[in-house]
Amino acid sequence: MSTTPARSLAEDLRRWPTERLATLLQHRRDLATPAPQDIVELATRATTAASVTAALAALDRWQQQVAEAIAAQPDHSTSEQVAELIEGPAEAVADTLLALNDRALIWGSPQGWLVPHTVRRAFGAHPGGLAPVSPDPLTPDAISRAQQQAAAALAKATDTPPDQAAEKVEAVLAQLTWSHPVGGLRSATDPHQESTSPARALLAAGLLLPTGPDTVALRREVALLRRTPRRLRQVPVPAQPPELTPEVDRADRATQAGVGSAIALAQLVERLLEAISDIQPGLVRTGGIAKRDLDLLNRQLGLSRGGPPAVLLVELADAAGLIAVDGGRVLPTAAADQWRGLGPLERWRRLIAAWLDSPRWLTGAERPLAPEAAHGWAPDVRRGILTLATQLPEGAKVDPEQWDAWLAWHHPTWDGLAEESGTLLQTWLAQADVLGLVALGRRTGLVDVTADGAEVPAAIADLFPEPGTTFWLQADLTAVAPAPLTPGVRQRLRMLTQVESTGAGEVFRFDRGSVGRALQQGWAAPDITTWLGQHSTTGVPQPLTYLIAETGRQHGNLRMGTTETYLRTDDPVRARLIAGLELPGLRQIADTVLVSDMPADELARALAEHGHHVAAEDSAGSLLLPSEPRAPRRTPARPAALPEPNFAQLADRLSHHQSVAESLRELEKAALRRAPVRVTWVDRQGHRSTATAFVRRVVEGRAELTIDGARVEVPLASVVSAAVGP
């Protein structure tokens, strides 16, 4: 490795090993998408204002303090000089500067660090509130004498008592010491101006330096001498995060309660899907579900009596892909059917993963699916607080004060994301309580199984019972499911009842309306009693038998049904002939009327095959031509998430990637010598190829090669490396 100091960030990065480049890309993922073509492009993008701002925002409070301190220092400063400026531990400062170097926020070596211009500008025109190093720094004694001279000159020029003149000079110095070091002063570069103002007197005494025709700046050494007890404007930050000392108790009870919340949440989401299928909520013009439909959902789910807000449930279902907007209406998706078929634990894990990755943040006041809830920082905040929770033991009591202090140290930029209705932590804890991550005011064991692919301990898995097919029937006209029911059994029981409570054990209530609803779906009263007897472990109580029988006797006096197509003819004989064809779903309901479950156009084709040609008519009896079958309505597919870049593979390509100029030199050399060249390039699909080729010519940004007798054109920008063979 070269011992000559690098002349640029790109040259410095080119000397990094592959593993270190991969670490840089992991720390600053925006640099990997889209993938840079070479090290020069990587360095250029790493120093753009947007990328630098994002990288600084990802630092903890201590790292940000060190970053501002090195930005306030001149180039080639060392860790000792930075430690002196912030009065921090030298070893911690040295380690932090290496971490900043790993993120390409500074470059060079511990013998002298350099700071890119965009990093300095990220802390303002004067990082740390300090002016640049003076060309002729003053000693402390010289500064004291100059201040006295300025006060004396002001007193003489304005005929002011010496004490008052000294106070005015001190006031200007105090303001420039802790605020912006630059101030306005007309004709600052004119040496013949009299000291008629404190600033003019300080300029004449040499404590202020002109930085333009009408601006002056407080000398850097003057500000540092006056700053006590700290050197930078911000309060010193400890190098280590606040210690977490939680009270741990009742771990088993907290996790059991959390599992109960998790099961109840999945049941509520399942009921939400049923309600959405019935109501089909509409969206208002500005986005989000209409308030009327939201109230209907709340009433149908019984959430007006307490429980999680429907806003959160709808957002969870949307994030998990269980619902989607189609034609201005919210409908369940095909994924909802797949989700219903999962076990309780897998259902919950799908919901928790969707919640963590959702780019939306809700306080509960917004309409569900409203555009104003979209916040790109939401996944980072959720996962950041979850990281804190994973560092605590199961059963740790939630201490908002300790959690806030820990988060403020690790994520200082979150301060600007606080909401009007509460802090980020308060919102997270409220939703975590619904999701089962927090219960009884304590951290539950479910926190440990939120990571993708995390192994679920047997102790937690056993708390999620496998779906069963049996329940208890009680004389008070209720059914109790002590464990989650299979989707088919629960769907039928839901048809017969109203859900009274959810959780680890659901309670369902029978009444005339619920039994009547099942009868309207085609059940007969004896069938209901038989089905309940097959799935009840306590038999069918007599009050429930009476309720079913009585409701059945009153049901069916007036009947109606639906059909797809009807046929009518004036000839009863022809009607009987058509009925005798035994076409699927075709039945005769009167002498001259038949009905069929087949669409009209399909039925017309089937009858035509048997020699019966029909004319279509609308509800008013007007003749119509057969219409083409309509395509089934489908909810739109969600765009697939972009795969995470392979940082190791990208780093390996960059570390072996020549610059375009270097590749061009090798290709031109091969063409001149008519020698074989080993070329590696990437095609438009990102596939990497390597071959030994002969260069026909290099022209107009491309190389014309001959590979195994075939002619191939490769853009120079796609060439990874080229080396002339021996």
XYZ file of C-alpha atoms in Angstrom:
726
model
C 0.000 0.000 0.000
C 1.252 3.454 -0.862
C 2.613 5.571 2.020
C 2.192 8.814 0.079
C -0.709 10.876 1.501
C -3.828 10.719 -0.647
C -4.574 13.894 -2.582
C -8.352 13.431 -2.639
C -11.143 11.427 -1.084
C -11.388 9.327 -4.241
C -7.716 8.435 -4.036
C -8.123 7.606 -0.363
C -11.118 5.341 -1.059
C -9.237 3.594 -3.845
C -6.727 2.394 -1.235
C -9.391 0.899 1.019
C -9.759 -2.899 1.182
C -12.957 -4.482 -0.063
C -14.273 -5.152 3.455
C -13.945 -1.509 4.419
C -15.761 -0.341 1.284
C -18.587 -2.749 2.115
C -18.796 -1.240 5.610
C -19.034 2.252 4.094
C -21.898 1.174 1.832
C -23.725 -0.394 4.775
C -23.373 2.787 6.831
C -24.436 5.019 3.926
C -26.895 2.939 1.929
C -27.874 5.811 -0.335
C -24.457 5.449 -1.974
C -25.287 1.907 -3.098
C -28.535 2.731 -4.921
C -28.091 3.090 -7.800
C -24.753 1.326 -7.782
C -21.822 3.660 -8.543
C -19.769 2.781 -11.585
C -16.378 3.420 -9.981
C -14.590 4.899 -6.991
C -14.640 8.408 -8.451
C -18.425 8.352 -8.695
C -18.641 6.903 -5.176
C -16.493 9.722 -3.775
C -18.454 12.358 -5.673
C -21.792 11.092 -4.368
C -20.409 10.723 -0.839
C -19.697 14.464 -0.742
C -23.031 15.709 -2.087
C -24.989 17.853 0.364
C -27.962 15.450 0.524
C -25.823 12.387 1.212
C -23.703 14.200 3.812
C -26.818 15.459 5.609
C -28.257 11.929 5.733
C -24.960 10.491 7.011
C -24.638 13.116 9.764
C -28.262 12.557 10.788
C -27.490 8.865 11.365
C -24.778 9.674 13.934
C -25.343 9.627 17.676
C -25.021 12.808 19.732
C -21.388 12.193 20.710
C -20.380 11.450 17.120
C -22.147 14.604 15.942
C -20.246 16.653 18.517
C -16.922 15.239 17.358
C -17.939 15.775 13.716
C -18.708 19.455 14.383
C -15.444 19.828 16.288
C -13.326 18.426 13.443
C -15.294 20.598 10.995
C -14.434 23.628 13.143
C -10.740 22.735 13.042
C -8.367 23.540 10.168
C -7.262 20.761 7.840
C -4.666 18.261 9.045
C -5.895 18.457 12.653
C -5.284 15.490 14.954
C -7.474 13.735 17.490
C -5.568 15.431 20.313
C -6.482 18.870 18.962
C -10.125 17.862 18.583
C -10.170 16.397 22.115
C -8.764 19.665 23.448
C -11.474 21.644 21.679
C -14.383 19.628 23.099
C -12.576 18.737 26.336
C -13.408 15.072 25.816
C -11.500 11.818 26.417
C -8.701 11.547 23.848
C -9.162 7.806 23.243
C -12.891 8.153 22.615
C -12.286 11.085 20.253
C -9.666 9.106 18.308
C -12.041 6.132 17.944
C -14.881 8.400 16.827
C -12.723 10.077 14.181
C -11.917 6.629 12.801
C -15.662 5.895 12.720
C -16.252 9.139 10.806
C -13.504 8.127 8.417
C -15.233 4.754 7.904
C -18.278 6.748 6.778
C -16.177 8.902 4.399
C -17.141 12.039 6.334
C -13.458 12.793 6.827
C -10.391 11.385 5.130
C -6.645 11.299 5.613
C -5.014 9.626 8.596
C -4.686 10.037 12.387
C -1.597 12.140 11.688
C -3.851 14.725 10.057
C -7.510 14.585 9.071
C -9.142 16.484 6.214
C -12.819 17.476 6.048
C -14.773 17.734 2.759
C -16.256 21.155 2.111
C -19.840 19.877 2.174
C -19.314 18.388 5.640
C -18.118 21.751 6.957
C -21.037 23.542 5.320
C -23.471 21.109 6.956
C -22.620 22.795 10.276
C -23.118 26.280 8.884
C -20.787 28.902 7.463
C -18.726 28.786 10.671
C -18.802 25.325 12.360
C -18.832 25.611 16.112
C -19.430 29.363 15.787
C -15.716 29.876 15.225
C -13.989 31.925 12.543
C -11.106 30.418 10.550
C -7.628 30.362 12.066
C -6.197 33.876 12.155
C -3.156 34.598 9.991
C -1.367 36.097 13.043
C -2.930 34.650 16.236
C -2.820 36.819 19.357
C -1.619 35.673 22.758
C -3.942 35.886 25.793
C -1.999 38.903 27.116
C -2.227 40.648 23.756
C -5.979 40.008 23.683
C -6.423 41.525 27.152
C -4.422 44.629 26.215
C -6.321 45.007 22.929
C -9.671 44.941 24.743
C -8.484 47.675 27.099
C -7.265 49.720 24.124
C -10.611 49.355 22.369
C -12.491 50.560 25.485
C -10.154 53.527 25.873
C -10.443 54.472 22.178
C -14.261 54.277 22.331
C -14.352 56.418 25.489
C -12.154 59.061 23.875
C -13.955 59.137 20.504
C -17.474 59.331 22.006
C -16.687 61.202 25.224
C -18.092 58.260 27.220
C -17.049 57.356 30.780
C -14.423 54.583 30.686
C -16.626 52.135 32.617
C -19.519 52.532 30.189
C -17.216 52.226 27.174
C -15.730 49.024 28.607
C -19.257 47.590 29.121
C -20.225 48.352 25.507
C -17.078 46.693 24.186
C -17.700 43.668 26.398
C -21.306 43.388 25.169
C -20.210 43.202 21.514
C -17.545 40.615 22.336
C -20.036 38.517 24.316
C -22.505 38.517 21.444
C -19.922 37.458 18.863
C -18.378 34.884 21.211
C -21.413 32.619 21.500
C -23.464 33.502 18.429
C -22.430 33.964 14.834
C -18.789 35.238 14.780
C -19.444 37.555 11.821
C -21.140 40.953 12.111
C -21.901 43.875 9.846
C -19.788 47.053 9.883
C -19.796 49.645 7.154
C -16.463 50.449 5.513
C -14.785 47.705 7.501
C -11.721 47.814 5.279
C -11.197 51.605 5.659
C -8.335 52.124 8.176
C -9.085 55.845 8.562
C -12.471 55.437 10.278
C -12.644 56.694 13.872
C -13.561 54.393 16.775
C -17.045 55.842 17.199
C -18.682 52.488 17.922
C -17.671 49.432 19.958
C -17.251 47.325 16.791
C -15.112 50.039 15.169
C -12.957 50.254 18.297
C -12.524 46.448 18.407
C -11.588 46.440 14.720
C -8.968 49.129 15.296
C -7.594 47.184 18.278
C -7.253 44.033 16.135
C -9.782 41.827 17.976
C -12.040 41.904 14.938
C -10.793 41.201 11.412
C -12.431 42.494 8.214
C -13.908 39.690 6.089
C -15.437 41.929 3.431
C -16.186 45.550 2.620
C -18.954 45.672 5.242
C -18.370 42.631 7.485
C -16.030 41.753 10.338
C -15.345 38.538 12.269
C -14.236 37.862 15.822
C -10.798 36.303 15.883
C -10.914 32.585 16.534
C -8.420 32.732 19.409
C -10.439 35.507 21.076
C -13.613 33.420 21.038
C -11.828 30.327 22.366
C -10.210 32.333 25.177
C -13.541 33.811 26.228
C -15.547 30.601 26.042
C -15.832 29.105 29.505
C -16.544 26.567 30.821
C -16.875 24.965 27.363
C -15.228 25.644 24.024
C -18.090 24.820 21.645
C -21.554 26.353 21.729
C -23.389 23.110 22.485
C -23.381 21.544 25.925
C -20.672 18.847 26.130
C -22.010 15.356 25.455
C -20.730 12.261 27.288
C -18.902 9.762 25.126
C -21.085 6.924 26.424
C -24.900 6.688 26.252
C -27.014 7.039 29.398
C -27.117 3.858 31.404
C -30.353 1.889 31.456
C -31.204 0.557 34.916
C -34.659 -0.972 34.537
C -36.707 -2.577 37.259
C -37.315 -6.191 36.246
C -40.255 -8.151 37.604
C -43.177 -10.360 36.510
C -41.529 -11.299 33.208
C -43.767 -14.340 32.670
C -46.965 -12.417 33.372
C -45.936 -9.594 31.058
C -45.206 -11.971 28.181
C -48.441 -13.904 28.736
C -50.383 -10.636 28.651
C -48.471 -9.581 25.527
C -49.371 -12.818 23.764
C -53.012 -12.244 24.699
C -52.812 -8.781 23.093
C -51.153 -10.259 20.001
C -53.891 -12.879 19.567
C -56.613 -10.281 20.127
C -55.003 -7.996 17.545
C -55.030 -10.727 14.887
C -58.674 -11.467 15.668
C -59.575 -7.780 15.372
C -57.811 -7.510 12.032
C -59.727 -10.571 10.814
C -62.999 -8.957 11.872
C -61.863 -5.730 10.220
C -61.407 -7.577 6.924
C -64.950 -8.958 7.206
C -66.308 -5.481 7.966
C -64.410 -3.918 5.074
C -65.748 -6.592 2.743
C -69.297 -5.685 3.840
C -68.963 -1.892 4.006
C -66.401 -1.341 1.211
C -65.291 2.035 2.652
C -64.795 4.877 0.200
C -61.994 7.433 0.015
C -62.605 11.162 0.219
C -61.218 13.433 -2.457
C -58.229 14.515 -0.359
C -57.370 10.914 0.535
C -58.182 8.678 3.471
C -61.306 6.760 4.442
C -64.428 8.883 4.842
C -65.443 9.596 8.444
C -68.878 8.035 7.923
C -67.326 4.734 6.839
C -64.792 4.915 9.649
C -67.611 5.300 12.179
C -69.317 2.277 10.631
C -66.149 0.238 11.073
C -65.827 1.343 14.696
C -69.427 0.361 15.430
C -69.217 -2.969 13.628
C -66.011 -3.859 15.476
C -67.322 -2.556 18.791
C -64.316 -0.261 19.194
C -66.438 2.584 20.549
C -66.403 0.667 23.853
C -62.600 0.731 23.999
C -59.668 -1.030 22.383
C -57.247 -0.032 19.643
C -58.439 2.668 17.243
C -59.755 1.535 13.880
C -57.202 3.889 12.309
C -54.356 1.687 13.546
C -56.086 -1.539 12.473
C -56.738 -0.237 8.955
C -53.168 0.990 8.612
C -51.821 -2.368 9.795
C -53.996 -4.229 7.299
C -52.875 -1.900 4.533
C -49.182 -2.225 5.442
C -49.505 -6.021 5.444
C -51.125 -5.973 1.993
C -54.415 -7.350 3.322
C -56.456 -4.484 1.839
C -56.040 -2.227 -1.181
C -57.891 0.578 -2.942
C -59.796 -0.389 -6.072
C -61.991 2.099 -7.892
C -62.101 4.467 -4.929
C -63.177 1.687 -2.542
C -61.139 -0.237 0.034
C -61.389 -4.013 -0.450
C -59.643 -7.104 0.936
C -56.925 -8.589 -1.268
C -56.102 -12.165 -2.161
C -53.330 -11.990 0.441
C -56.006 -11.591 3.115
C -57.285 -15.123 2.407
C -53.755 -16.491 2.713
C -53.226 -14.577 5.968
C -56.453 -15.989 7.455
C -55.152 -19.495 6.868
C -52.016 -18.938 8.978
C -51.622 -19.878 12.625
C -51.924 -17.215 15.360
C -48.154 -16.738 15.728
C -47.514 -16.358 11.993
C -50.440 -13.965 11.664
C -48.978 -11.754 14.369
C -45.469 -11.881 12.898
C -46.811 -10.741 9.512
C -48.535 -7.795 11.181
C -45.518 -6.806 13.290
C -43.186 -6.932 10.264
C -45.579 -4.749 8.270
C -45.825 -2.279 11.159
C -42.064 -1.979 11.480
C -41.534 -1.352 7.762
C -44.530 0.914 7.171
C -43.477 4.390 5.915
C -46.433 5.941 7.742
C -46.674 7.426 11.243
C -50.016 7.840 12.947
C -50.988 9.590 16.153
C -54.604 8.427 15.950
C -56.051 11.764 14.882
C -55.639 11.227 11.138
C -57.984 9.413 8.803
C -56.679 5.956 7.871
C -54.841 5.872 4.526
C -54.662 9.709 4.489
C -51.605 11.026 2.603
C -50.489 13.333 5.430
C -49.478 10.303 7.517
C -46.699 9.349 5.074
C -43.271 9.912 6.646
C -40.127 8.334 5.238
C -38.480 8.329 8.664
C -41.182 6.156 10.280
C -39.478 2.724 9.803
C -36.180 4.027 11.215
C -37.911 5.457 14.282
C -39.863 2.267 14.990
C -36.819 0.051 14.592
C -34.662 2.489 16.577
C -36.976 2.310 19.593
C -37.281 -1.458 19.133
C -33.475 -1.665 19.306
C -33.660 0.007 22.715
C -36.284 -2.512 23.835
C -34.127 -5.457 22.711
C -31.315 -4.261 25.009
C -33.559 -4.622 28.034
C -34.414 -7.922 29.716
C -37.846 -9.478 29.510
C -40.096 -7.981 32.160
C -38.200 -4.665 32.320
C -40.447 -1.832 33.444
C -40.964 0.890 30.868
C -39.323 4.057 32.211
C -40.157 6.853 29.708
C -37.615 9.210 31.259
C -34.732 6.729 30.861
C -35.904 5.712 27.384
C -36.140 9.345 26.273
C -32.598 10.083 27.486
C -31.216 6.993 25.742
C -32.981 7.834 22.475
C -31.915 11.486 22.633
C -28.263 10.373 22.823
C -28.490 7.771 20.057
C -30.850 9.679 17.736
C -30.422 13.440 18.303
C -32.119 14.373 15.006
C -35.404 12.870 16.191
C -36.010 15.989 18.286
C -37.400 17.722 15.211
C -39.897 14.919 14.545
C -41.944 15.359 17.730
C -45.685 15.537 17.207
C -48.202 17.961 18.547
C -50.172 15.210 20.285
C -47.215 13.580 22.014
C -43.650 12.432 21.623
C -42.523 9.715 19.266
C -41.903 7.431 22.231
C -45.429 7.896 23.606
C -46.955 6.982 20.247
C -44.651 3.984 19.866
C -45.469 2.689 23.355
C -49.214 3.053 22.764
C -49.012 1.019 19.560
C -46.559 -1.477 21.074
C -49.119 -2.145 23.800
C -51.689 -3.083 21.135
C -49.144 -5.256 19.327
C -48.085 -7.109 22.481
C -44.506 -5.774 22.645
C -45.380 -3.999 25.884
C -47.883 -5.284 28.461
C -48.597 -4.398 32.083
C -46.171 -1.509 31.629
C -43.281 -3.907 30.951
C -41.266 -5.155 28.006
C -42.502 -8.597 26.870
C -40.660 -11.558 25.404
C -42.314 -10.907 22.013
C -39.722 -8.187 21.412
C -37.112 -10.920 20.900
C -38.978 -12.585 18.006
C -39.661 -9.506 15.869
C -36.526 -9.845 13.734
C -36.866 -11.551 10.354
C -36.019 -15.214 10.722
C -35.713 -14.980 14.517
C -36.188 -18.307 16.234
C -39.254 -18.415 18.470
C -38.509 -19.959 21.875
C -40.693 -22.908 22.790
C -41.929 -21.056 25.891
C -43.427 -18.323 23.687
C -44.597 -20.613 20.883
C -46.568 -22.667 23.434
C -48.451 -19.520 24.468
C -49.858 -19.267 20.927
C -52.287 -22.220 20.830
C -52.826 -24.028 17.575
C -56.243 -23.315 16.016
C -58.912 -25.767 17.130
C -62.389 -26.777 15.995
C -64.220 -26.971 19.333
C -65.812 -24.469 21.720
C -68.065 -24.338 24.771
C -71.768 -23.537 24.557
C -73.344 -22.013 27.671
C -76.916 -21.613 28.834
C -76.644 -17.818 28.702
C -76.614 -18.081 24.876
C -72.855 -17.579 24.559
C -70.098 -19.624 22.993
C -66.561 -19.506 24.393
C -63.568 -20.472 22.273
C -60.747 -21.120 24.780
C -58.278 -21.257 21.873
C -58.261 -19.685 18.400
C -60.550 -21.464 15.968
C -59.679 -22.616 12.476
C -60.788 -20.122 9.787
C -63.638 -22.333 8.549
C -65.111 -23.033 11.994
C -64.741 -19.425 13.123
C -66.359 -18.111 9.948
C -69.428 -20.328 10.485
C -69.643 -19.487 14.171
C -69.355 -15.784 13.301
C -72.306 -16.219 10.910
C -74.411 -17.541 13.810
C -73.334 -15.037 16.472
C -72.128 -11.585 17.407
C -68.541 -11.284 18.717
C -68.716 -10.130 22.317
C -65.029 -10.093 23.257
C -61.692 -11.041 21.721
C -58.398 -12.240 23.106
C -56.864 -15.568 23.976
C -60.450 -16.752 24.547
C -63.147 -15.299 22.288
C -66.765 -14.976 23.419
C -69.641 -15.106 20.918
C -73.323 -14.374 21.653
C -76.389 -15.892 19.954
C -79.550 -13.834 19.392
C -82.497 -13.849 17.007
C -80.780 -11.533 14.575
C -77.587 -13.602 14.331
C -79.453 -16.915 13.944
C -81.772 -15.297 11.386
C -78.722 -14.116 9.452
C -77.509 -17.725 9.191
C -80.947 -18.881 8.040
C -80.872 -16.223 5.324
C -77.556 -17.668 4.146
C -79.281 -20.968 3.426
C -78.911 -22.878 6.700
C -81.863 -24.830 8.064
C -82.603 -24.776 11.799
C -81.848 -28.532 12.251
C -78.562 -28.099 10.374
C -77.512 -25.324 12.772
C -78.265 -27.454 15.818
C -76.431 -30.448 14.348
C -73.337 -28.394 13.445
C -73.163 -26.833 16.907
C -73.425 -30.267 18.491
C -70.504 -31.518 16.390
C -68.197 -28.727 17.581
C -69.389 -28.085 21.136
C -67.642 -29.916 23.959
C -70.565 -29.136 26.284
C -73.499 -30.096 24.068
C -76.205 -27.699 22.916
C -77.963 -26.055 25.897
C -81.770 -26.129 25.892
C -82.193 -22.303 25.737
C -80.092 -22.209 22.586
C -82.067 -25.110 21.051
C -85.329 -23.231 21.695
C -83.899 -20.005 20.196
C -82.820 -21.770 16.997
C -86.118 -23.668 16.619
C -88.290 -20.598 17.270
C -86.293 -18.427 14.868
C -86.483 -21.191 12.262
C -90.282 -21.412 12.520
C -90.622 -17.692 11.865
C -88.162 -17.745 8.978
C -88.996 -18.682 5.419
C -92.594 -17.479 5.015
C -91.348 -15.118 2.338
C -88.415 -16.203 0.207
C -86.133 -14.552 -2.277
C -82.989 -15.467 -4.111
C -80.577 -14.306 -6.738
C -79.858 -15.687 -10.161
C -77.544 -14.780 -12.997
C -79.917 -15.271 -15.971
C -83.576 -15.981 -16.610
C -85.310 -17.511 -19.660
C -88.960 -16.918 -20.544
C -91.004 -18.340 -23.403
C -94.644 -18.420 -24.426
C -94.486 -22.192 -25.034
C -94.594 -24.398 -21.851
C -93.590 -27.447 -23.910
C -90.428 -25.756 -25.114
C -89.682 -24.707 -21.530
C -89.856 -28.343 -20.408
C -87.622 -29.410 -23.322
C -84.975 -26.859 -22.328
C -85.190 -27.914 -18.677
C -84.565 -31.474 -19.812
C -81.215 -30.523 -21.338
C -79.770 -30.630 -17.789
C -77.430 -27.717 -18.383
C -75.358 -26.789 -15.271
C -77.329 -24.529 -12.912
C -80.455 -24.418 -15.135
C -83.784 -25.083 -13.411
C -87.470 -24.438 -14.139
C -89.364 -22.330 -11.590
C -92.653 -21.860 -13.504
C -94.386 -23.243 -16.589
C -92.738 -20.739 -18.915
C -89.809 -19.441 -16.783
C -86.359 -20.937 -16.173
C -83.376 -19.517 -14.252
C -79.685 -20.281 -14.531
C -76.500 -19.507 -12.632
C -74.628 -19.161 -15.951
C -73.915 -15.700 -17.420
C -76.312 -14.750 -20.218
C -73.779 -15.016 -23.039
C -72.555 -18.456 -21.876
C -76.130 -19.733 -21.550
C -76.964 -18.398 -25.043
C -74.006 -20.308 -26.548
C -74.951 -23.510 -24.692
C -78.571 -23.315 -25.908
C -77.439 -22.563 -29.477
C -75.445 -25.816 -29.460
C -78.767 -27.623 -28.844
C -80.634 -25.687 -31.527
C -82.305 -23.113 -29.281
C -81.515 -19.525 -30.269
C -82.428 -16.780 -27.820
C -82.774 -13.015 -27.887
C -81.394 -11.068 -24.899
C -83.453 -8.380 -23.182
C -82.887 -5.866 -20.400
C -85.038 -5.318 -17.294
C -87.450 -3.166 -19.314
C -87.926 -5.893 -21.932
C -85.926 -4.150 -24.689
C -83.908 -6.441 -26.947
C -80.127 -6.437 -26.529
C -77.260 -8.093 -28.279
C -75.282 -10.542 -26.146
C -72.488 -8.698 -24.351
C -68.908 -9.790 -23.966
C -68.049 -11.244 -20.575
C -66.608 -8.685 -18.163
C -63.197 -9.154 -16.653
C -63.346 -9.926 -12.944
C -62.596 -7.024 -10.662
C -59.267 -7.324 -8.958
C -57.453 -5.264 -6.401
C -54.236 -3.768 -7.765
C -51.049 -5.645 -7.091
C -48.596 -3.970 -4.737
C -45.220 -3.053 -6.213
C -42.538 -5.464 -5.148
C -39.999 -4.074 -2.696
C -36.592 -3.387 -4.141
C -34.058 -5.994 -3.022
C -31.339 -4.813 -0.674
C -28.038 -4.282 -2.491
C -25.313 -6.878 -2.044
C -22.797 -4.603 -0.331
C -19.942 -7.107 -0.372
C -20.354 -7.814 -4.079
C -20.628 -4.117 -4.942
C -17.560 -3.301 -2.836
C -15.601 -6.049 -4.547
C -16.532 -4.651 -7.964
C -15.560 -1.110 -6.946
C -12.237 -2.167 -5.452
C -11.275 -3.868 -8.718
C -12.812 -1.269 -10.999
C -10.434 0.852 -12.984
C -11.228 4.405 -13.884
C -12.409 4.982 -17.433
C -9.094 6.708 -18.201
C -7.085 3.710 -16.955
C -9.228 1.252 -18.918
C -8.911 3.432 -22.025
C -5.102 3.446 -21.758
C -4.981 -0.353 -21.532
C -7.366 -0.825 -24.457
C -5.460 1.638 -26.653
C -2.205 -0.068 -25.740
C -3.677 -3.439 -26.737
C -4.928 -2.037 -30.052
C -1.538 -0.483 -30.826
C 0.399 -3.668 -30.024
C -2.296 -5.976 -31.454
C -1.956 -7.866 -28.207
C -4.665 -9.776 -26.315
C -6.314 -7.939 -23.426
C -8.203 -9.354 -20.473
C -11.437 -7.332 -20.230
C -14.149 -7.369 -17.559
C -17.368 -5.448 -18.167
C -20.958 -5.180 -16.934
C -23.890 -5.381 -19.355
C -27.161 -3.438 -19.132
C -28.745 -6.099 -16.933
C -25.886 -5.824 -14.431
C -24.318 -9.165 -15.399
C -20.549 -9.260 -15.188
C -18.492 -10.880 -17.954
C -14.773 -11.483 -18.377
C -13.031 -12.542 -21.592
C -9.743 -12.368 -23.454
C -10.230 -10.171 -26.498
C -8.443 -8.388 -29.333
C -9.199 -4.680 -29.716
C -10.287 -3.707 -33.213
C -10.556 -0.020 -32.322
C -11.646 2.397 -29.598
C -13.934 5.142 -30.850
C -16.857 7.320 -29.718
C -16.932 6.057 -26.127
C -16.934 2.357 -26.995
C -14.476 -0.438 -27.628
C -14.939 -2.773 -30.588
C -13.588 -6.166 -29.536
C -13.149 -9.563 -31.130
C -13.900 -12.412 -28.725
C -13.608 -15.972 -30.006
C -14.070 -14.708 -33.554
C -17.236 -12.743 -32.722
C -17.464 -8.965 -32.834
C -18.560 -7.345 -29.559
C -19.083 -3.660 -28.713
C -18.640 -2.590 -25.093
C -19.225 0.982 -23.792
C -16.137 2.302 -22.035
C -18.281 3.299 -19.040
C -19.203 -0.394 -18.587
C -15.614 -1.640 -18.496
C -14.609 -2.737 -14.989
C -10.986 -3.511 -15.802
C -8.678 -4.097 -18.750
C -5.159 -5.506 -18.655
C -2.908 -6.212 -21.619
C -1.615 -9.759 -21.623
C 2.056 -10.661 -21.823
